[in-house]
mmCIF file of C-alpha atoms and ligand atoms in Angstrom:
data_model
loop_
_atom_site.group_PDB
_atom_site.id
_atom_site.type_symbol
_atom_site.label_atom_id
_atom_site.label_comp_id
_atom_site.label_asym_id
_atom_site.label_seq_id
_atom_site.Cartn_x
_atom_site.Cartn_y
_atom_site.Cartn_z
ATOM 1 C CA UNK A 1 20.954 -21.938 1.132
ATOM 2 C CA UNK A 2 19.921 -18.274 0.961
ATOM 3 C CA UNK A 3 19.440 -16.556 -2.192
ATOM 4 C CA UNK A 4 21.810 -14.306 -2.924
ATOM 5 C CA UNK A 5 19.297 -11.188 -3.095
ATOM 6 C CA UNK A 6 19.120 -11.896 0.548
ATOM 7 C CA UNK A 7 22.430 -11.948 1.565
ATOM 8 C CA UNK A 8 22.868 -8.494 -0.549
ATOM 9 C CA UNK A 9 19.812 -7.075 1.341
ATOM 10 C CA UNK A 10 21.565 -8.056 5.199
ATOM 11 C CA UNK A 11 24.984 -6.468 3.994
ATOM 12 C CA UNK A 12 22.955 -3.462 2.733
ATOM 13 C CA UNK A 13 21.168 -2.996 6.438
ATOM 14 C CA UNK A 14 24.478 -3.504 7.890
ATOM 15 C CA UNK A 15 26.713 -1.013 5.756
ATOM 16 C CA UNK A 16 23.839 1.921 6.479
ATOM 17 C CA UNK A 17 22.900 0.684 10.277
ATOM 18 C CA UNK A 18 25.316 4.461 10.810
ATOM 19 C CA UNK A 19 21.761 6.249 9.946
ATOM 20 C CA UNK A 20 18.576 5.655 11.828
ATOM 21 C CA UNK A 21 16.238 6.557 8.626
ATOM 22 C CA UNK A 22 17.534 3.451 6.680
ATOM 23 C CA UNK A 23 15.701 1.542 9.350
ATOM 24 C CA UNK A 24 12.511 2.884 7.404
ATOM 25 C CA UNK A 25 10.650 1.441 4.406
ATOM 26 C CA UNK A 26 7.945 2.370 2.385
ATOM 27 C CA UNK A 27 5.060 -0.026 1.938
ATOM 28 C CA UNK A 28 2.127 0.048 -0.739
ATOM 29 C CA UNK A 29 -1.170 -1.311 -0.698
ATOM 30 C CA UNK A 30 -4.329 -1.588 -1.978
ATOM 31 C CA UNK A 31 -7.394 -0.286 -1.409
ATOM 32 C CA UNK A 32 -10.415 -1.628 -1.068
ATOM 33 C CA UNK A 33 -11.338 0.607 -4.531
ATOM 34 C CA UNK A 34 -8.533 -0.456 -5.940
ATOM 35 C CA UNK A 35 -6.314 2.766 -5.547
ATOM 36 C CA UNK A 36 -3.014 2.337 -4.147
ATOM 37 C CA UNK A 37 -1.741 3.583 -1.256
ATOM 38 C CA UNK A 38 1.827 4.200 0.625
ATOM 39 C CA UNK A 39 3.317 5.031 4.240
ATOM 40 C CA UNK A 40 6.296 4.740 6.202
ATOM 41 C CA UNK A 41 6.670 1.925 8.312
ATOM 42 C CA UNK A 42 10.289 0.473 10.489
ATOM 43 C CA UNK A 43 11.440 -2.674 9.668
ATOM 44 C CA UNK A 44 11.319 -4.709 12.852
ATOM 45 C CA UNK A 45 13.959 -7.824 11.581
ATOM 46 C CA UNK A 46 13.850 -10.848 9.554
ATOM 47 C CA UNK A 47 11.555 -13.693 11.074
ATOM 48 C CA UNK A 48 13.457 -16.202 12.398
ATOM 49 C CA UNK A 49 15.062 -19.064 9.622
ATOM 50 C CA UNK A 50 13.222 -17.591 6.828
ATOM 51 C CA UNK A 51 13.503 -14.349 4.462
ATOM 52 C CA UNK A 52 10.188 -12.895 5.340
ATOM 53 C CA UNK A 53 10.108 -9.305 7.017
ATOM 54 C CA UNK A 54 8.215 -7.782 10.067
ATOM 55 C CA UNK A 55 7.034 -4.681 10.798
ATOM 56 C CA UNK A 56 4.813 -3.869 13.538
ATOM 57 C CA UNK A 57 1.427 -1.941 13.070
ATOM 58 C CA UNK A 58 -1.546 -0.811 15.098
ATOM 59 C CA UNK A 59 -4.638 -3.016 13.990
ATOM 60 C CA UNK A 60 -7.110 -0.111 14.033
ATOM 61 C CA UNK A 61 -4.813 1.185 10.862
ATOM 62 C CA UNK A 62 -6.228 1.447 7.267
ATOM 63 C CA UNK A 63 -3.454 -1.108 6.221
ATOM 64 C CA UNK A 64 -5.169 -3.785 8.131
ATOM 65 C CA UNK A 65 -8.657 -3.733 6.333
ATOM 66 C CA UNK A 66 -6.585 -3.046 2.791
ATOM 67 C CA UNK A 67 -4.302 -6.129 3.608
ATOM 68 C CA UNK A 68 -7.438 -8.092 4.614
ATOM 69 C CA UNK A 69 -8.753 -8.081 0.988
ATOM 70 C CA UNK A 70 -5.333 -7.991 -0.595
ATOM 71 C CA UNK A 71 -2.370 -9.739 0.883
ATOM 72 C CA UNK A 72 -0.154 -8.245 -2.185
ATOM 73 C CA UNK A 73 2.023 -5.582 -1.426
ATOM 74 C CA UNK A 74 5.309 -3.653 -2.904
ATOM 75 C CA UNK A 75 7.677 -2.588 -0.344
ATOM 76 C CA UNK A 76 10.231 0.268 -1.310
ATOM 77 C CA UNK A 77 13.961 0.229 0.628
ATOM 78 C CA UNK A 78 16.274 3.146 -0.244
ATOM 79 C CA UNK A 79 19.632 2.846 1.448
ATOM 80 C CA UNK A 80 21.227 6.312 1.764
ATOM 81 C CA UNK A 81 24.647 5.070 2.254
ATOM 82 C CA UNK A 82 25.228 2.865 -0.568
ATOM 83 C CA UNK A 83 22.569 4.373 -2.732
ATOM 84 C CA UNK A 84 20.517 1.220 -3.246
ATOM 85 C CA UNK A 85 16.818 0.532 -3.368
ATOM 86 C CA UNK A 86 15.207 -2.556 -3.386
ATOM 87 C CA UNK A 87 11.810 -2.862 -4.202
ATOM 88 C CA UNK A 88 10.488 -6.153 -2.566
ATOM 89 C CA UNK A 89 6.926 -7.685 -3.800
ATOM 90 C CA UNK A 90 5.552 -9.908 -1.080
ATOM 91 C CA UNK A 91 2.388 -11.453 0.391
ATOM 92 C CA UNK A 92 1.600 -10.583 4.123
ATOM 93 C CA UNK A 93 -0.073 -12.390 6.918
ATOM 94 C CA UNK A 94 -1.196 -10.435 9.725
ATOM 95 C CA UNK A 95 -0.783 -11.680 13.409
ATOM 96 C CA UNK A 96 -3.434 -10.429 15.567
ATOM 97 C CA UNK A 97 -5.111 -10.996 19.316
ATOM 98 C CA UNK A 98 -7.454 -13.007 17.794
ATOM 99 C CA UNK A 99 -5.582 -15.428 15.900
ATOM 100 C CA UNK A 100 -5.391 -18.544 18.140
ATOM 101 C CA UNK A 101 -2.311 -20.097 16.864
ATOM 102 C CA UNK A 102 0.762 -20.322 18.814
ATOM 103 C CA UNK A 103 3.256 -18.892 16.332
ATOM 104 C CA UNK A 104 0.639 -15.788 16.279
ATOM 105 C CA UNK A 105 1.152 -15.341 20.279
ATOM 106 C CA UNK A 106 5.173 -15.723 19.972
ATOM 107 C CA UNK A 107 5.239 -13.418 17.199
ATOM 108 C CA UNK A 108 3.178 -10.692 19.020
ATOM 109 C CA UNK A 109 4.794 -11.406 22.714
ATOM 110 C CA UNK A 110 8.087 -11.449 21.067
ATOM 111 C CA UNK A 111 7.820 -8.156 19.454
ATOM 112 C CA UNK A 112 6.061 -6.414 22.425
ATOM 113 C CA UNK A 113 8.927 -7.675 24.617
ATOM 114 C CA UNK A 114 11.664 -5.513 22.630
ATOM 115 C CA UNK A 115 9.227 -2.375 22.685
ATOM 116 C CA UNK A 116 10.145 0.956 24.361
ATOM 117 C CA UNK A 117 7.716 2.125 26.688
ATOM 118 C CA UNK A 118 6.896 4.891 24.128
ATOM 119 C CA UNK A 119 6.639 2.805 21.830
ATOM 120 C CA UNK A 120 4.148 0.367 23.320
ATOM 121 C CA UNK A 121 2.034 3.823 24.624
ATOM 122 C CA UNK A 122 0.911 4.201 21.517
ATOM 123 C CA UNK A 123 -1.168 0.960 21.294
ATOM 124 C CA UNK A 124 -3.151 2.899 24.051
ATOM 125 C CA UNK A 125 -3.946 5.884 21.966
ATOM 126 C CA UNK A 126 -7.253 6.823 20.748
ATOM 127 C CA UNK A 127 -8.771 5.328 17.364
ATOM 128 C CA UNK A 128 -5.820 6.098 14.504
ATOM 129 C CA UNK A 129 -6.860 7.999 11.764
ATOM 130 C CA UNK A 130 -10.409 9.561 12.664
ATOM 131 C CA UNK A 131 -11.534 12.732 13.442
ATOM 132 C CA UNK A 132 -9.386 14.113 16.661
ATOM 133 C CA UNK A 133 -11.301 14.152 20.086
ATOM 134 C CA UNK A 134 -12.980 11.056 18.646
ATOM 135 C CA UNK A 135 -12.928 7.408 18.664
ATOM 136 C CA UNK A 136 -11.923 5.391 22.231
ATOM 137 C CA UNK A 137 -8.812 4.113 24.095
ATOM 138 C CA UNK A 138 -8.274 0.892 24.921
ATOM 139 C CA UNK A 139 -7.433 -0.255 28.557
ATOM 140 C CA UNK A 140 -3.558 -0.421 29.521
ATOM 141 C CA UNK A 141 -2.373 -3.624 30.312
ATOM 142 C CA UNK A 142 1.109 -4.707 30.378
ATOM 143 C CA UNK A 143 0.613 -7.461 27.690
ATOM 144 C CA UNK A 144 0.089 -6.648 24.348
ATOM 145 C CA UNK A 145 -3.262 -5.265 23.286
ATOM 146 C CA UNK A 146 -5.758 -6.505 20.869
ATOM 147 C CA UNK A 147 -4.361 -2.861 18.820
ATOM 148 C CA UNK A 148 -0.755 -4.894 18.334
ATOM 149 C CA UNK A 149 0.130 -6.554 15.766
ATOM 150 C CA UNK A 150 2.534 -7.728 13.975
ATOM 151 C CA UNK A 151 2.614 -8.323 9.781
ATOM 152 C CA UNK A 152 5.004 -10.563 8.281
ATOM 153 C CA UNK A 153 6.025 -9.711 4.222
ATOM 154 C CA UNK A 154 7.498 -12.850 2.450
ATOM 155 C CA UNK A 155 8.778 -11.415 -0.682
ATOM 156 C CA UNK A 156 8.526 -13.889 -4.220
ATOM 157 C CA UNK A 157 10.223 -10.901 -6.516
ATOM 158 C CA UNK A 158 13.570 -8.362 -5.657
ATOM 159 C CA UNK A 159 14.703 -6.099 -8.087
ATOM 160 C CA UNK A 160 17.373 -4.372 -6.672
ATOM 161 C CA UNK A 161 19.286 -1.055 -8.076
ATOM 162 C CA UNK A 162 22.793 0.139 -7.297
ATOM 163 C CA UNK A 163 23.429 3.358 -8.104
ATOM 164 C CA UNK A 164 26.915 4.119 -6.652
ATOM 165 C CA UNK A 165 29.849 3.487 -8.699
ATOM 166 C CA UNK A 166 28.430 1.338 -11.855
ATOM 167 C CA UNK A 167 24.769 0.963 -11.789
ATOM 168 C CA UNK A 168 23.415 -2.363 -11.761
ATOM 169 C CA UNK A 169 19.934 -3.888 -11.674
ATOM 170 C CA UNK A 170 19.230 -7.154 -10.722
ATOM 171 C CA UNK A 171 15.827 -8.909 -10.560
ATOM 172 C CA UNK A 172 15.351 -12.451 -8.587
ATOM 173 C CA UNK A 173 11.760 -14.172 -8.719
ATOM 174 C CA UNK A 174 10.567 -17.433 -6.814
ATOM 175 C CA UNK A 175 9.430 -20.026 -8.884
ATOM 176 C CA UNK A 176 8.898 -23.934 -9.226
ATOM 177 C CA UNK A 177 13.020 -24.033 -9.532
ATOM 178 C CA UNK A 178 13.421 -21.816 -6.605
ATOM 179 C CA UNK A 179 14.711 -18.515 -6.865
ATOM 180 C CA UNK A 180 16.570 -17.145 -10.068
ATOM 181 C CA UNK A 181 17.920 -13.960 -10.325
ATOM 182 C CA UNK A 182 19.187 -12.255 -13.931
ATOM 183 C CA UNK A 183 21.020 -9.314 -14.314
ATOM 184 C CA UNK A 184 18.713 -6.087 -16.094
ATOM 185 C CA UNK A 185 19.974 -2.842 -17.655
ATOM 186 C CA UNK A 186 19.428 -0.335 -14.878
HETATM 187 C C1 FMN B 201 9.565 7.415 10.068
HETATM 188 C C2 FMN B 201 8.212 6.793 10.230
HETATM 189 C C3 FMN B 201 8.119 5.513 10.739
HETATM 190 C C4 FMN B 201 6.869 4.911 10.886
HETATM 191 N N1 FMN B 201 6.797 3.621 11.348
HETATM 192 C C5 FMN B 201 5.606 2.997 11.418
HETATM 193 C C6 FMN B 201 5.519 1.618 11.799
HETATM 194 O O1 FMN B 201 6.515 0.939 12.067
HETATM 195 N N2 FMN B 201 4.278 1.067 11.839
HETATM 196 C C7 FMN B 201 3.158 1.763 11.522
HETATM 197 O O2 FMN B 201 2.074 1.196 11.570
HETATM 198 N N3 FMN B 201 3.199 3.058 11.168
HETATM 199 C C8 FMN B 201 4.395 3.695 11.102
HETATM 200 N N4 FMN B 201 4.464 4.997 10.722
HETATM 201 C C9 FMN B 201 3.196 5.724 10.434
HETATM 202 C C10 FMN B 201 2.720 5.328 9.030
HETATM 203 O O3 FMN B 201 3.517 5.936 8.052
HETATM 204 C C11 FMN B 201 1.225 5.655 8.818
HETATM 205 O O4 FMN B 201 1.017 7.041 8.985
HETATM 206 C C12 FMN B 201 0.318 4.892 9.782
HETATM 207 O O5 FMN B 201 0.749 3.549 9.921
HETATM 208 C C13 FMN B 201 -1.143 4.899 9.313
HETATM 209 O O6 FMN B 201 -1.202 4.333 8.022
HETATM 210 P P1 FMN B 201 -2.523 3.625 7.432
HETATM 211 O O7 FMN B 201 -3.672 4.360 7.997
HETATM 212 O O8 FMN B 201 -2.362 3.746 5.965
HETATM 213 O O9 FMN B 201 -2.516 2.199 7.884
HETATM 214 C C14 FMN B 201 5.692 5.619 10.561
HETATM 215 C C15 FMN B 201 5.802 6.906 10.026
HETATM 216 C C16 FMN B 201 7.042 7.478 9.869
HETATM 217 C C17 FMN B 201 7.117 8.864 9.295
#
């Protein structure tokens, strides 16, 4: 059975699907120093039978070498609808071109598959995030390039705020039980 944070979450995304920009969550990190640090990303679906979430990145990014030395991160949902956030805390694994497993290449071919053409162009930019006119293109290919990849967030702690009508707060955490949930003040 699905814990009930998750089945609030799915009704949220479907209640707010009306506006593009609820498709969009905000995901912290760490650096390498220790600092935090937050962007923008599209959430890109649940992964199939589970309660983990994907987003889709370009492995040149800064998130890749932050997530590489920590796998902890805080996502941030605010649903403009409803007015309701959830803030997710979840460990990531990263699929990449290099990992040989076969759930690595289904993940990545799956996702590529349901790309836009503009969307996959952008795998074939220049280096992300250095100085412009620098860094290198990779070839084009009509598979997905080593720049694709794919991160999967499987969250162990939800607190989730309401603020239309009544507020509530409620705060679920995995544990040896399985997941618990107990209502907060907001
Ligand atoms: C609305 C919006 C959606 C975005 N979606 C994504 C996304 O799905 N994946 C992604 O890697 N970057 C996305 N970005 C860009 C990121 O916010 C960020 O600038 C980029 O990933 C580089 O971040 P990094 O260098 O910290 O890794 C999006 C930005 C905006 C404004």
């Amino acid at each position: 059975m699905n814990p009930p944070w998750y089945e609030r979450l799915k009704k949220s995304i479907a209640k707010n699907k009306r506006d593009a920009h609820n498709r969009y969550f905000q995901l912290a990190t760490t650096a390498t120093d220790g600092t935090p640090r937050v962007r923008m990303v599209v959430f890109r679906g649940f992964v199939e039978d589970g309660l983990s979430l994907s987003i889709i990145t370009d492995a040149r990014s800064q998130k890749i070498s932050e997530l590489a030395s920590c796998t902890r991160v805080e996502i941030s949902w605010y649903f403009t609808h409803t007015r309701e956030q959830y803030r997710l805390r979840c460990v990531s694994k990263i699929y990449t071109a290099s990992d040989a497993s076969l759930d690595s290449a289904v993940q990545r071919e799956k996702m590529w598959s349901a790309l836009s053409e503009a969307a996959r162009a952008q795998f074939f930019w220049n280096t992300p995030g250095v100085p412009e006119g620098t860094g290198n293109a990779p070839t084009v290919t009509s598979s997905p390039p080593d720049t694709f990849v794919v991160i999967v967030f499987e969250p162990h702690s939800v607190d989730h705020l309401v603020l239309a009508k009544q507020q509530t707060r409620t705060r679920s955490a995995f544990g040896d039980t399985g997941w618990t949930e107990e209502a907060l003040n907001p």
